[in-house]
Amino acid sequence: MTEPTRKYWLYHLFPFMQWKHMVDKTSTRADLVAGITGALIVLPQGVAFATIAGMPPEYGLYAAMIPAIIAALFGSSWHLVSGPTTAISIAVFAAMSPLADPGSPEFISMVLTLTFLTGLFQLILGVARMGVLVNFISHTVVIGFTAGAALLIAASQVKNFFGIAIERGAPFHVVFERFVEQFGNINPWVTLVGAVTLASGILAKRYIPKLPYMIVAMVVGSVVAWLVNLQIGLDTTQIKTVGALPAHLPPLSLPDFSYETIHKVLFPALIVTMLALTEAVSISRAIAVKSEQRIDGNQEFIGQGLSNLVGSFFSSYASCGSFNRSGVNYAAGAKTPLATVYASIFLMLVLLLVAPLASYLPTAAMAGILFLVAWGLIDFHHISSISKTSRSETVVLWVTLLGTLVDLEKGIFFGILLSLAIYLLRVSRPNMVQVVPAKDEGAYHFVEAGDHPQCPQLSMVRLNGAIFFGAVDHVQNSLMKIDEIEPQKKSVLVVARGISFIDVAGAEMLAQEARRRRKMGGGLYFYRCKEDIYQFLRKSNKLDDIGEANFFPTMANWVKPVYDELDTEICRNCTVRIFSECHVNLPSGEPRTN
């Protein structure tokens, strides 16, 4: 094995070897500072996101420990921080809550199995070099899904914010109905705590951005709840708390590998897989624009897959790249992925110290924080921009958003399928424009026909796009319509430089059209056809039908061979005469009129 080959495999098996030379005193100092910042940021987020997922609060913190370390060491991004995220948490809850009671041992066991399968699928896709798959999930679909997920998050916290009884996992419309029905039963003390937490979070985010607004809001909400309970009494206020977190490191766990459980969580695992990979790759690319780092999507798949595989054995639920924590990590000056490793270690130490304090955190305060999270997820700027610029993209956006509200798992698939359908509809109608030779430039350059005089026997068409099975009908109908409207136009010259691709169905259609025009007394000709298109037609034995002499390379004199096949009687009486050959073959002395 040569040295370059050995290094190639070494870097792919152990990607952290690529950046080990970057580690020095300066980078370590910067990574430690970024790590401390990241640990403080993820502390409230982990608890909040676990609540969204229907998991005990500590599981959100566990998901930011071991999985984050594995993803940092085996991914390709220097700044991507993995762990629990809002979208994945809501997807986990939506998929698992119909199968088991959230928070129950059965629910936790199934979520661990979901995490294992998600990691397995991600690893397989990465090893198979199928990172390109995430490119088929459009940005519009992600925006619509995220906005829908944000509304579901807010809906799931209505009962905690207002202190009313709504069944857990109730659909979006049911939450709205229950809220209206129980409007008179709103608990004012619970709502006060939630509102104060919400307001303090907004103010902290605006006026003291250097401090983690979630922690500020949690502290303020907890203090207000404590004062209210002290003055009024817990029996009257009915303010519930999250409860103390276990002060220990992530315990070992074992997913449920029974056939029944795997059968139930297989499809949800596919949903979470594609969603997680889309988030991770999109975030890493977005940050790479600033850091000027090259991102390997397939290696990122492998890193995310390994993190979830390993995490499922360390009490972690499905994790992926987090945009806000990754952004904070980069902004805090992180130089290498060791910043994420340090953040995870600091988080473990912090958990051991502050876990008992969670018993003072009201669920209403957590609801207020999650309202802030939900609001921040809705990308109003891009939603407005899409609505103004593209009707089809707007339809995709709202179908995805509303579909997510109805059924989160299927909502994103509806959006993906619709966006792909619109794309296929668009490419199935390649642009076909009538052209004529440009004046004073011979017959080698063409301009749109417009009001220019056109040959009565020869139609010249510039075709831009692919001639594949989905576009065959449109192209064939367009070619046939030419002689249906003007029967004398029995010949067609295709300016073929813009044909990007052709498949078997497209080749067969062109051969069929060539035979049809030959029977009419005309022909089908191609100018500036790409070499790969020409060779495909040759291999598929279609040149016999079209005619090898009917293909003209760039700057070739195509006019004379085509002109010789036209009806001379029509040419003799023609008053257009756009070609020089028209003048040469006119009766002597007759001037050109163009």
XYZ file of C-alpha atoms in Angstrom:
594
model
C 0.000 0.000 0.000
C 1.439 3.367 -1.022
C 1.836 6.193 1.483
C -0.923 8.384 -0.070
C -3.326 5.411 -0.034
C -2.475 4.629 3.573
C -3.124 8.225 4.597
C -6.411 8.255 2.674
C -7.778 5.268 4.597
C -6.317 6.485 7.887
C -8.047 9.848 7.546
C -11.364 8.222 6.628
C -11.271 5.712 9.475
C -9.972 8.237 11.995
C -10.870 11.708 10.672
C -9.570 13.393 13.816
C -6.069 12.586 12.513
C -6.601 15.295 9.889
C -6.758 18.114 12.438
C -4.508 16.820 15.231
C -1.699 19.090 13.990
C -3.920 22.106 14.726
C -3.931 21.392 18.462
C -1.536 23.629 20.415
C -1.626 25.901 23.461
C -3.460 28.664 21.621
C -6.131 26.396 20.161
C -6.554 24.552 23.470
C -7.153 27.812 25.326
C -9.734 28.897 22.743
C -11.412 25.468 22.746
C -11.655 25.450 26.560
C -13.404 28.824 26.563
C -15.789 27.677 23.817
C -16.372 24.413 25.690
C -17.398 26.179 28.898
C -19.772 28.394 26.924
C -21.251 25.373 25.136
C -21.831 23.520 28.409
C -23.772 26.457 29.867
C -25.847 26.758 26.702
C -26.803 23.074 26.486
C -27.728 22.715 30.169
C -31.177 24.343 29.910
C -31.638 23.217 26.311
C -31.053 19.560 27.165
C -33.720 19.639 29.859
C -36.139 21.509 27.574
C -35.608 19.268 24.551
C -35.964 16.078 26.596
C -39.302 17.435 27.819
C -40.377 17.939 24.207
C -39.345 14.368 23.353
C -41.370 12.934 26.232
C -38.206 11.701 27.928
C -37.066 12.316 31.530
C -35.144 15.646 31.656
C -31.759 14.064 32.316
C -31.870 12.188 29.002
C -31.520 15.476 27.137
C -28.262 16.096 28.976
C -27.069 12.541 28.368
C -27.646 13.090 24.619
C -25.225 16.046 24.751
C -22.407 14.048 26.322
C -21.138 10.818 24.715
C -22.884 11.288 21.327
C -21.467 14.819 21.010
C -17.933 13.545 21.620
C -18.253 10.724 19.058
C -19.765 13.016 16.412
C -17.000 15.588 16.927
C -14.206 13.035 16.580
C -15.609 11.111 13.609
C -17.402 13.872 11.666
C -15.799 16.216 9.165
C -16.837 19.609 10.560
C -14.564 21.388 13.032
C -17.391 23.387 14.583
C -20.551 21.259 14.364
C -21.925 20.460 17.835
C -24.249 17.472 18.089
C -26.793 16.680 20.752
C -30.524 17.038 21.385
C -32.390 19.391 19.046
C -35.918 20.702 18.827
C -36.902 19.124 15.513
C -35.561 15.680 16.405
C -37.153 15.851 19.855
C -40.583 16.657 18.459
C -40.153 13.950 15.817
C -39.272 11.384 18.514
C -42.293 12.362 20.588
C -44.685 12.339 17.637
C -43.471 8.917 16.502
C -43.269 7.193 19.871
C -46.114 8.697 21.928
C -48.838 6.644 20.145
C -46.877 3.456 20.936
C -46.197 3.947 24.647
C -46.837 6.371 27.505
C -44.194 9.152 27.319
C -41.643 8.891 30.097
C -42.492 5.283 30.888
C -39.817 2.551 30.876
C -41.398 1.058 27.749
C -41.291 4.440 26.011
C -37.639 4.972 26.954
C -36.705 1.495 25.748
C -38.382 2.053 22.385
C -36.712 5.451 21.980
C -33.325 3.834 22.589
C -34.132 1.294 19.853
C -35.158 4.167 17.581
C -31.827 5.855 18.324
C -29.880 2.681 17.525
C -31.674 2.167 14.207
C -31.242 5.839 13.313
C -27.510 5.534 13.899
C -27.368 2.307 11.909
C -29.152 3.860 8.919
C -26.927 6.947 9.064
C -23.779 4.822 9.193
C -24.914 2.674 6.256
C -25.674 5.756 4.158
C -22.291 7.244 5.010
C -20.318 4.081 4.232
C -22.290 3.667 0.979
C -21.315 7.252 0.016
C -24.952 8.305 -0.296
C -24.603 11.735 1.265
C -26.154 13.210 -1.878
C -29.582 12.031 -0.689
C -30.021 15.012 1.618
C -29.848 17.278 -1.441
C -33.327 16.070 -2.397
C -34.830 17.636 0.719
C -35.351 21.210 -0.357
C -34.725 24.215 1.863
C -38.400 25.124 1.567
C -39.443 21.738 2.973
C -37.092 22.168 5.935
C -38.474 25.659 6.646
C -42.073 24.412 6.471
C -41.342 21.396 8.636
C -39.478 23.464 11.226
C -42.308 25.997 11.432
C -44.845 23.190 11.840
C -42.687 21.553 14.514
C -42.443 24.908 16.307
C -46.228 25.179 16.470
C -46.436 21.612 17.790
C -43.876 22.444 20.491
C -45.885 25.486 21.552
C -49.110 23.440 21.533
C -47.545 20.733 23.714
C -46.733 23.337 26.399
C -50.090 25.129 26.520
C -51.263 22.975 29.437
C -48.096 23.668 31.451
C -48.109 27.394 30.703
C -51.762 27.939 31.686
C -52.175 25.153 34.252
C -55.070 23.401 32.502
C -55.705 19.712 31.828
C -55.018 18.574 28.274
C -54.218 14.967 27.421
C -50.571 14.412 26.536
C -49.851 14.037 22.834
C -53.179 15.581 21.798
C -53.289 16.710 18.133
C -52.803 20.388 17.379
C -56.465 21.110 16.739
C -57.521 19.247 19.890
C -55.159 21.397 21.990
C -56.827 24.510 20.568
C -60.296 23.110 21.304
C -59.388 22.134 24.885
C -57.868 25.555 25.525
C -61.065 27.309 24.431
C -63.190 24.904 26.500
C -61.091 25.405 29.642
C -60.368 29.096 29.264
C -62.209 29.809 32.510
C -60.078 27.249 34.380
C -56.714 28.895 33.666
C -54.522 28.917 36.785
C -53.412 32.556 37.271
C -50.390 31.668 39.444
C -49.045 29.116 36.981
C -49.651 31.532 34.107
C -47.872 34.294 36.051
C -44.742 32.160 36.421
C -44.828 31.198 32.741
C -45.377 34.786 31.595
C -42.591 36.180 33.812
C -40.218 33.482 32.500
C -41.191 34.271 28.927
C -40.738 38.026 29.444
C -37.414 37.656 31.247
C -36.123 35.407 28.453
C -37.086 37.981 25.812
C -35.510 40.846 27.773
C -32.348 38.883 28.557
C -31.919 37.901 24.928
C -32.279 41.514 23.841
C -30.421 43.459 26.525
C -27.847 41.023 27.938
C -26.988 38.811 24.964
C -23.684 37.721 26.519
C -25.554 35.689 29.133
C -27.464 32.500 28.165
C -31.028 33.791 28.077
C -32.462 30.373 28.902
C -30.546 30.170 32.164
C -31.561 33.738 33.070
C -35.201 32.925 32.346
C -35.037 29.675 34.339
C -33.553 31.430 37.375
C -36.071 34.272 37.269
C -39.012 31.884 36.795
C -37.836 29.648 39.640
C -37.396 32.599 42.009
C -40.839 34.002 41.170
C -42.444 30.575 41.696
C -40.653 30.198 45.036
C -41.834 33.656 46.209
C -45.425 33.022 45.077
C -45.517 29.647 46.846
C -44.026 31.269 49.947
C -46.736 33.962 50.049
C -49.793 32.092 48.763
C -49.031 28.451 49.471
C -48.389 25.515 47.179
C -51.867 24.063 47.795
C -53.396 27.207 46.312
C -50.941 27.963 43.496
C -50.609 24.329 42.282
C -47.240 25.219 40.727
C -45.526 21.968 39.743
C -41.774 21.531 39.291
C -39.628 19.411 37.012
C -38.088 17.515 39.938
C -34.487 16.830 40.885
C -32.232 15.326 38.247
C -30.107 12.252 39.068
C -26.593 13.463 39.896
C -24.572 10.863 38.011
C -22.968 10.233 34.650
C -24.929 8.614 31.781
C -25.779 5.052 32.843
C -25.347 2.128 30.487
C -28.512 1.143 28.619
C -29.645 -1.580 26.241
C -32.073 -0.959 23.368
C -34.939 -3.401 22.871
C -33.976 -5.590 19.917
C -37.172 -7.655 19.842
C -38.808 -8.074 16.429
C -42.009 -6.394 17.622
C -40.228 -3.240 18.770
C -37.989 -3.002 15.698
C -41.045 -3.436 13.446
C -42.810 -0.565 15.236
C -39.937 1.924 15.175
C -38.437 1.101 11.759
C -40.364 3.704 9.753
C -40.017 6.457 12.400
C -36.277 5.734 12.449
C -36.112 6.432 8.703
C -37.881 9.758 9.236
C -35.535 10.759 12.045
C -32.528 9.598 9.986
C -33.250 11.851 7.012
C -34.263 14.771 9.209
C -31.150 14.472 11.386
C -28.809 14.150 8.414
C -30.411 17.103 6.668
C -29.944 19.263 9.762
C -26.371 18.097 10.399
C -25.118 18.555 6.833
C -26.970 21.849 6.329
C -25.621 23.305 9.572
C -22.058 22.142 8.959
C -22.133 23.632 5.448
C -23.572 26.908 6.728
C -20.780 27.275 9.284
C -18.173 26.107 6.763
C -19.050 29.148 4.644
C -17.692 31.298 7.475
C -14.800 29.056 8.493
C -13.860 28.268 4.863
C -13.602 24.583 5.668
C -14.449 21.836 3.196
C -17.222 19.541 4.442
C -17.411 15.853 3.527
C -21.120 14.985 3.689
C -20.479 11.243 3.716
C -18.019 11.526 6.627
C -20.596 13.620 8.472
C -23.097 10.805 7.951
C -20.620 8.353 9.471
C -19.934 10.608 12.453
C -23.641 11.134 13.135
C -24.330 7.418 12.728
C -21.616 6.371 15.159
C -22.756 8.978 17.691
C -26.305 7.617 17.746
C -25.192 3.972 17.703
C -22.911 4.491 20.698
C -25.330 6.905 22.359
C -28.120 4.313 22.424
C -25.987 2.319 24.883
C -25.390 5.382 27.091
C -28.996 6.430 27.789
C -29.114 8.948 24.935
C -31.985 9.535 22.562
C -31.533 10.508 18.899
C -29.207 13.471 18.426
C -27.942 15.514 15.496
C -26.193 18.793 14.745
C -27.548 21.801 16.622
C -27.588 25.106 14.756
C -27.573 27.463 17.751
C -24.955 25.532 19.733
C -22.780 25.136 16.625
C -23.121 28.856 15.931
C -22.220 29.708 19.527
C -19.274 27.297 19.353
C -17.884 29.054 16.278
C -18.608 32.536 17.632
C -16.900 31.648 20.941
C -13.661 31.053 19.042
C -13.480 27.255 18.829
C -10.541 26.108 16.724
C -10.939 22.313 16.662
C -13.592 19.689 17.484
C -11.961 19.367 20.911
C -14.149 22.324 21.940
C -17.151 19.995 21.734
C -15.286 17.325 23.714
C -14.477 19.865 26.442
C -18.114 21.065 26.448
C -19.318 17.517 27.077
C -16.846 17.009 29.913
C -17.812 20.327 31.526
C -21.487 19.366 31.173
C -20.838 16.150 33.113
C -19.216 18.144 35.922
C -22.017 20.716 35.956
C -24.654 17.976 36.089
C -23.053 16.502 39.188
C -23.157 19.904 40.880
C -26.533 21.396 39.887
C -28.747 18.333 39.365
C -30.598 18.774 42.727
C -31.502 22.386 41.826
C -33.880 21.170 39.102
C -36.400 20.448 41.868
C -36.975 24.227 42.016
C -37.639 24.591 38.270
C -41.397 25.022 37.610
C -42.924 23.280 34.608
C -44.578 26.622 33.776
C -41.135 28.226 33.525
C -40.016 25.411 31.223
C -43.139 26.030 29.122
C -42.245 29.714 28.834
C -38.748 28.825 27.664
C -40.131 26.389 25.097
C -42.449 29.106 23.787
C -39.302 31.152 23.148
C -37.654 28.186 21.439
C -40.720 27.642 19.248
C -40.859 31.298 18.231
C -37.194 31.265 17.301
C -37.691 28.236 15.055
C -40.152 29.983 12.738
C -38.138 31.595 9.943
C -40.432 34.518 9.166
C -37.894 36.122 6.830
C -37.623 33.137 4.483
C -41.339 32.362 4.697
C -42.076 35.915 3.557
C -39.421 35.747 0.843
C -40.730 32.439 -0.521
C -44.305 33.738 -0.541
C -43.261 36.743 -2.613
C -41.025 34.974 -5.128
C -42.468 31.555 -5.973
C -46.032 30.296 -6.017
C -44.999 26.640 -6.317
C -42.502 26.908 -3.450
C -45.185 28.599 -1.356
C -47.484 25.625 -1.941
C -44.699 23.241 -0.892
C -44.059 25.321 2.230
C -47.680 25.325 3.402
C -48.335 21.701 2.490
C -45.323 20.706 4.577
C -46.280 22.994 7.458
C -49.931 21.921 7.604
C -49.006 18.277 6.990
C -46.619 18.458 9.936
C -49.400 19.780 12.159
C -51.631 16.875 11.155
C -48.990 14.119 11.201
C -45.377 15.101 11.782
C -43.913 11.892 10.358
C -45.827 12.092 7.095
C -45.782 15.892 6.824
C -42.144 16.084 5.796
C -42.623 13.265 3.287
C -45.591 15.074 1.747
C -43.383 18.127 1.350
C -40.494 16.153 -0.159
C -42.737 14.316 -2.608
C -44.524 17.504 -3.639
C -41.270 19.419 -4.174
C -39.871 16.550 -6.236
C -43.113 16.351 -8.234
C -42.957 20.082 -8.994
C -39.315 19.752 -9.994
C -40.079 16.807 -12.285
C -42.968 18.739 -13.815
C -40.610 21.626 -14.483
C -37.851 19.537 -16.078
C -40.401 17.501 -18.026
C -41.134 20.626 -20.066
C -37.745 21.612 -21.524
C -37.604 25.074 -23.025
C -38.155 25.053 -26.798
C -37.721 28.386 -28.574
C -38.132 29.235 -32.248
C -34.902 30.816 -33.544
C -33.464 32.242 -36.755
C -29.859 32.847 -37.867
C -28.472 36.124 -36.550
C -27.931 38.782 -39.214
C -24.361 39.375 -40.410
C -23.100 36.345 -38.464
C -23.752 33.663 -41.037
C -25.870 30.674 -40.035
C -23.772 29.759 -37.033
C -25.415 31.954 -34.390
C -29.097 32.181 -33.631
C -31.488 34.648 -32.033
C -35.098 34.218 -30.955
C -37.390 34.401 -33.949
C -39.725 37.044 -32.560
C -40.750 39.299 -35.446
C -37.864 38.182 -37.678
C -38.791 36.557 -41.019
C -38.708 32.737 -40.920
C -38.194 30.095 -43.559
C -41.594 28.688 -44.646
C -40.204 25.142 -44.990
C -37.658 24.854 -42.162
C -38.356 25.443 -38.491
C -35.294 26.134 -36.329
C -35.734 25.318 -32.638
C -33.370 25.786 -29.707
C -33.994 23.041 -27.138
C -32.714 23.527 -23.585
C -33.065 20.691 -21.084
C -33.120 16.919 -20.866
C -35.003 14.620 -23.235
C -35.901 11.835 -20.806
C -38.969 9.652 -20.348
C -40.817 12.397 -18.457
C -40.159 15.014 -21.145
C -40.762 12.853 -24.235
C -44.446 13.689 -24.549
C -43.875 17.455 -24.291
C -41.006 17.491 -26.817
C -42.826 15.257 -29.288
C -46.046 17.287 -29.107
C -44.074 20.514 -29.587
C -42.342 19.138 -32.689
C -45.609 17.821 -34.132
C -47.384 21.100 -33.479
C -44.918 22.851 -35.815
C -46.224 21.160 -38.987
C -49.792 21.017 -37.671
C -49.852 24.818 -37.582
C -47.731 25.308 -40.743
C -47.944 22.158 -42.934
C -45.155 23.403 -45.230
C -42.625 23.169 -42.381
C -41.753 19.530 -42.930
C -38.164 19.928 -41.750
C -36.875 20.909 -38.312
C -33.359 21.939 -37.294
C -32.732 21.462 -33.562
C -30.045 23.733 -32.129
C -28.961 21.031 -29.723
C -26.214 22.601 -27.619
C -28.631 22.979 -24.696
C -29.675 19.305 -24.590
C -28.130 18.143 -21.315
C -29.197 14.500 -21.242
C -31.076 11.898 -23.223
C -32.322 8.459 -22.238
C -33.657 5.462 -24.181
C -37.205 6.839 -24.342
C -35.905 10.176 -25.614
C -33.742 8.508 -28.284
C -36.681 6.418 -29.471
C -38.877 9.500 -29.707
C -36.303 11.354 -31.841
C -35.973 8.363 -34.164
C -39.740 8.160 -34.473
C -39.987 11.882 -35.229
C -37.230 11.588 -37.854
C -39.084 8.728 -39.587
C -42.328 10.708 -39.531
C -40.755 13.766 -41.092
C -38.977 11.709 -43.726
C -42.332 10.233 -44.804
C -43.651 13.794 -45.055
C -40.785 14.680 -47.385
C -38.748 16.575 -44.781
C -36.155 15.705 -42.129
C -34.963 16.175 -38.566
C -31.541 17.843 -38.241
C -29.247 18.652 -35.311
C -26.722 21.467 -35.043
C -24.050 21.596 -32.285
C -25.137 18.351 -30.682
C -22.904 17.378 -27.739
C -20.579 14.447 -28.286
C -22.021 12.344 -25.436
C -25.546 12.811 -26.801
C -24.385 11.829 -30.284
C -22.567 8.745 -28.985
C -25.631 7.658 -27.002
C -27.772 7.859 -30.146
C -25.135 5.851 -31.985
C -24.987 3.132 -29.303
C -28.777 2.902 -29.229
C -28.822 2.405 -33.037
C -30.919 5.514 -33.697
C -28.562 7.176 -36.186
C -29.896 4.957 -38.969
C -33.357 6.440 -38.442
C -32.232 10.018 -37.981
C -29.364 9.909 -40.466
C -25.704 10.489 -39.622
C -25.539 13.195 -42.268
C -28.228 15.113 -40.362
C -25.831 16.006 -37.520
C -23.747 19.148 -37.984
C -20.923 20.082 -35.608
C -20.133 23.626 -34.475
C -19.363 26.047 -37.349
C -20.263 23.416 -39.945
C -22.120 24.583 -43.062
C -25.504 23.024 -42.386
C -27.488 25.362 -44.633
C -26.548 23.895 -48.036
C -27.266 20.197 -47.170
C -30.590 21.135 -45.588
C -31.471 23.610 -48.358
C -30.900 20.935 -51.008
C -33.640 18.809 -49.403
C -36.248 21.573 -49.415
C -39.009 21.913 -52.025
C -37.443 23.972 -54.840
C -40.799 25.178 -56.113
C -41.644 26.710 -52.754
C -38.171 28.227 -52.596
C -38.598 29.726 -56.064
C -41.760 31.546 -55.004
C -40.523 32.446 -51.524
C -40.176 36.121 -50.656
C -38.382 35.598 -47.308
C -35.039 34.128 -48.431
C -33.158 34.307 -45.154
C -30.228 32.152 -46.351
C -27.520 33.052 -48.881
C -28.361 29.843 -50.788
C -31.821 31.255 -51.394
C -30.251 34.079 -53.430
C -27.816 31.830 -55.284
C -30.565 29.585 -56.555
C -33.033 32.297 -57.509
C -33.723 32.986 -61.220
C -30.922 35.168 -62.551
C -31.247 38.837 -61.858
C -33.928 38.521 -59.200
C -32.827 40.538 -56.159
C -33.097 39.367 -52.520
C -35.742 41.078 -50.479
C -34.183 40.650 -47.028
